[in-house]
């Protein structure tokens, strides 16, 4: 079935002014019944957690710097032919900072990786909130590594699956962990969110797309981890 929709907008500033002339914007924090249902964040806002760069990550970042240096030394024509390099290096650095296995399939186990820090903090949060069956939400948009094999894209590493296995190995019940996936219908999502709010599911994992929009799981939420930061500020705010 064909569907007609806007593909893009032009003259955004003018459109925004026209929109504001006929609408009134009210923020969620200004509506009492919504504000009262949203839990306060400890400390008044998100807490930045800094971890020491691991030896494996240091090797990857040095390779990224070397490639960017090589790019800077190119002529103008060469830069135009290789304009993809800065963006590719940005993606490699961003994924490697989350978990080296996202860029190096043979990367050694790294106890100091962001993945392992998130696992440890999640386990602590589950223990600290055990009495009230507190829940944990984990966000990450860069969670898998794909490779081309025989012309087909094949998934060779999935950090969400790895995370589930590590949590189960440390004593978390498998039925208390849910990974949100694209394509889930509304009824299935609502059932999962109800289980989280009831404390039957204690760890929910997903991306900004699958877990950041239209999701109300705050009833028992004790800990929320963002393993990466979306490129768009609006997506970051949507997660919160």
C-alpha positions as MATLAB code, in Angstrom:
seq = 'XXXXXXXXXXXXXXXXXXXXXXXXXXXXXXXXXXXXXXXXXXXXXXXXXXXXXXXXXXXXXXXXXXXXXXXXXXXXXXXXXXXXXXXXXXXXXXXXXXXXXXXXXXXXXXXXXXXXXXXXXXXXXXXXXXXXXXXXXXXXXXXXXXXXXXXXXXXXXXXXXXXXXXXXXXXXXXXXXXXXXXXXXXXXXXXXXXXXXXXXXXXXXXXXXXXXXXXXXXXXXXXXXXXXXXXXXXXXXXXX';
ca = [
       0.000    0.000    0.000;
       1.436    3.361   -1.013;
       1.667    6.020    1.662;
       2.195    9.714    1.014;
       4.294   11.583    3.547;
       6.672   14.540    3.821;
      10.180   13.550    2.737;
      11.810   16.804    3.798;
      11.156   20.435    4.670;
      12.548   23.663    3.248;
      12.752   27.110    4.846;
      12.774   25.647    8.355;
      13.142   28.992   10.244;
      10.150   30.461    8.432;
       8.135   27.286    8.989;
       9.009   27.342   12.694;
       7.838   30.949   13.050;
       4.547   30.155   11.307;
       4.067   27.149   13.583;
       4.682   29.199   16.733;
       2.115   31.773   15.602;
      -0.694   29.239   15.829;
       0.477   26.882   18.580;
       1.493   27.062   22.225;
       4.369   24.919   23.421;
       4.109   23.348   26.865;
       6.990   21.310   28.265;
       6.370   18.071   30.134;
       7.948   19.574   33.266;
       5.230   22.255   33.245;
       2.395   19.720   33.461;
       1.956   18.565   37.047;
       0.361   15.183   36.381;
       3.188   14.252   34.012;
       5.971   15.800   36.079;
       4.806   14.012   39.229;
       5.013   10.645   37.459;
       8.620   11.121   36.352;
      11.229   10.203   38.990;
      13.936   12.688   39.881;
      17.473   11.914   38.767;
      19.969   11.542   41.594;
      22.175   14.608   41.648;
      19.727   16.561   39.515;
      20.993   15.222   36.182;
      23.025   12.530   34.428;
      26.404   11.655   35.949;
      29.439   11.404   33.684;
      31.618    8.407   34.514;
      35.225    8.452   33.353;
      37.205    5.222   33.048;
      40.855    4.775   32.240;
      41.741    3.980   28.646;
      42.597    0.307   28.328;
      45.730   -0.936   26.487;
      43.585   -2.418   23.688;
      41.679    0.836   23.211;
      44.957    2.774   23.244;
      46.241    0.671   20.337;
      43.059    1.264   18.328;
      43.044    5.008   19.011;
      46.684    5.291   17.947;
      45.818    3.589   14.659;
      42.942    6.060   14.208;
      45.250    9.013   14.865;
      47.813    7.669   12.411;
      45.189    7.322    9.688;
      43.847   10.844   10.319;
      47.401   12.193   10.199;
      47.919   10.448    6.879;
      44.699   12.019    5.612;
      45.815   15.501    6.668;
      49.038   15.091    4.697;
      47.176   14.325    1.475;
      46.797   16.831   -1.339;
      43.441   18.489   -1.945;
      42.608   16.101   -4.777;
      43.555   13.085   -2.668;
      41.396   14.329    0.202;
      38.413   14.610   -2.117;
      38.988   11.032   -3.307;
      39.305    9.806    0.293;
      36.714   12.070    1.923;
      35.223    9.042    3.688;
      38.263    8.554    5.928;
      37.429   11.060    8.726;
      33.890    9.704    9.062;
      35.068    6.091    9.079;
      37.689    6.895   11.732;
      35.053    8.650   13.833;
      32.872    5.540   13.714;
      35.768    3.247   14.630;
      36.797    5.429   17.577;
      33.216    5.693   18.824;
      32.594    1.939   18.714;
      35.998    1.007   20.134;
      35.392    3.242   23.151;
      32.314    1.153   23.945;
      33.843   -2.296   23.419;
      36.983   -3.156   21.389;
      35.289   -6.274   19.988;
      33.023   -3.960   17.996;
      36.000   -3.142   15.752;
      38.446   -5.978   16.503;
      36.896   -9.453   16.428;
      40.036  -10.920   18.015;
      40.336   -8.261   20.723;
      41.394   -9.736   24.094;
      39.044   -9.644   27.053;
      39.349   -6.239   28.674;
      38.198   -5.926   32.296;
      38.450   -2.150   32.045;
      36.160   -1.804   29.024;
      32.978    0.238   29.122;
      31.021   -2.993   28.643;
      32.468   -4.561   31.784;
      32.032   -1.349   33.785;
      28.376   -1.263   32.752;
      27.923   -4.900   33.750;
      29.427   -4.259   37.193;
      27.328   -1.139   37.803;
      24.182   -2.935   36.662;
      24.832   -5.831   39.045;
      25.421   -3.382   41.904;
      22.202   -1.527   41.071;
      20.224   -4.771   41.037;
      21.652   -5.731   44.422;
      21.096   -2.289   45.961;
      17.459   -2.211   44.814;
      16.678   -5.890   45.408;
      14.138   -5.173   48.162;
      11.904   -3.101   45.885;
      12.777   -5.028   42.701;
      14.422   -2.016   41.126;
      15.062   -2.050   37.398;
      17.901   -1.039   35.077;
      17.763    0.387   31.554;
      20.806    0.243   29.269;
      21.062    2.288   26.065;
      23.506    1.805   23.205;
      23.063    2.518   19.495;
      26.394    0.985   18.426;
      26.176   -2.591   19.582;
      27.066   -4.916   16.735;
      29.814   -5.626   14.228;
      28.992   -6.719   10.698;
      31.264   -8.069    7.986;
      30.788   -8.688    4.289;
      31.044  -12.366    3.402;
      30.336  -13.518   -0.139;
      28.697  -10.173   -0.805;
      26.343  -10.479    2.163;
      26.386   -8.542    5.427;
      26.859  -10.974    8.317;
      26.707  -10.138   12.015;
      29.889  -11.378   13.689;
      29.478   -9.789   17.130;
      26.423   -8.575   19.051;
      27.220   -6.749   22.278;
      23.648   -7.021   23.549;
      23.809  -10.820   23.335;
      27.237  -10.704   24.990;
      25.844   -8.521   27.761;
      22.935  -10.881   28.402;
      25.304  -13.848   28.629;
      27.579  -12.019   31.072;
      24.689  -10.978   33.312;
      23.271  -14.506   33.364;
      26.722  -15.906   34.171;
      26.842  -13.540   37.163;
      23.508  -14.734   38.533;
      20.794  -12.645   36.881;
      17.843  -14.767   35.757;
      17.504  -14.892   31.970;
      13.756  -14.242   32.168;
      14.486  -10.978   34.002;
      16.432   -9.561   31.038;
      14.854   -8.218   27.844;
      16.540   -6.874   24.730;
      14.252   -4.548   22.785;
      14.324   -5.179   19.046;
      13.018   -3.244   16.087;
       9.854   -4.655   14.574;
       8.166   -5.531   17.872;
       4.435   -4.828   17.704;
       2.725   -2.446   20.124;
       1.087   -5.223   22.161;
       4.412   -6.982   22.793;
       6.078   -3.723   23.797;
       3.298   -2.844   26.216;
       3.554   -6.272   27.822;
       7.309   -5.856   28.285;
       6.948   -2.345   29.734;
       4.311   -3.623   32.157;
       6.697   -6.380   33.262;
       9.429   -3.801   33.848;
       7.124   -1.562   35.871;
       6.042   -4.603   37.915;
       9.640   -5.623   38.547;
       9.277   -8.966   36.740;
      11.826   -7.781   34.158;
      14.716   -6.069   35.915;
      17.109   -5.311   33.051;
      15.938   -3.850   29.749;
      18.428   -3.172   26.943;
      17.907   -1.274   23.718;
      18.733    1.549   21.353;
      17.399    5.092   21.209;
      14.952    3.914   18.555;
      13.658    0.858   20.415;
      13.821    2.120   23.995;
      13.865    5.908   23.850;
      10.502    6.819   22.333;
       7.039    6.093   23.702;
       8.442    4.144   26.626;
       7.164    4.463   30.196;
       9.218    2.215   32.477;
       9.961    4.631   35.283;
       7.917    3.018   38.080;
      10.839    0.995   39.500;
      13.702    2.434   37.468;
      16.796    2.560   39.677;
      19.670    2.803   37.214;
      19.932    4.006   33.624;
      23.176    3.612   31.669;
      24.032    5.272   28.364;
      26.967    3.429   26.851;
      27.144    5.879   23.966;
      25.809    9.336   23.215;
      23.586    9.877   20.164;
      24.815   12.336   17.560;
      21.606   14.369   17.865;
      20.979   16.168   21.190;
      17.238   15.536   20.857;
      17.876   11.775   20.964;
      19.923   12.147   24.142;
      17.090   14.090   25.786;
      14.587   11.511   24.556;
      16.456    8.783   26.404;
      16.247   10.756   29.643;
];
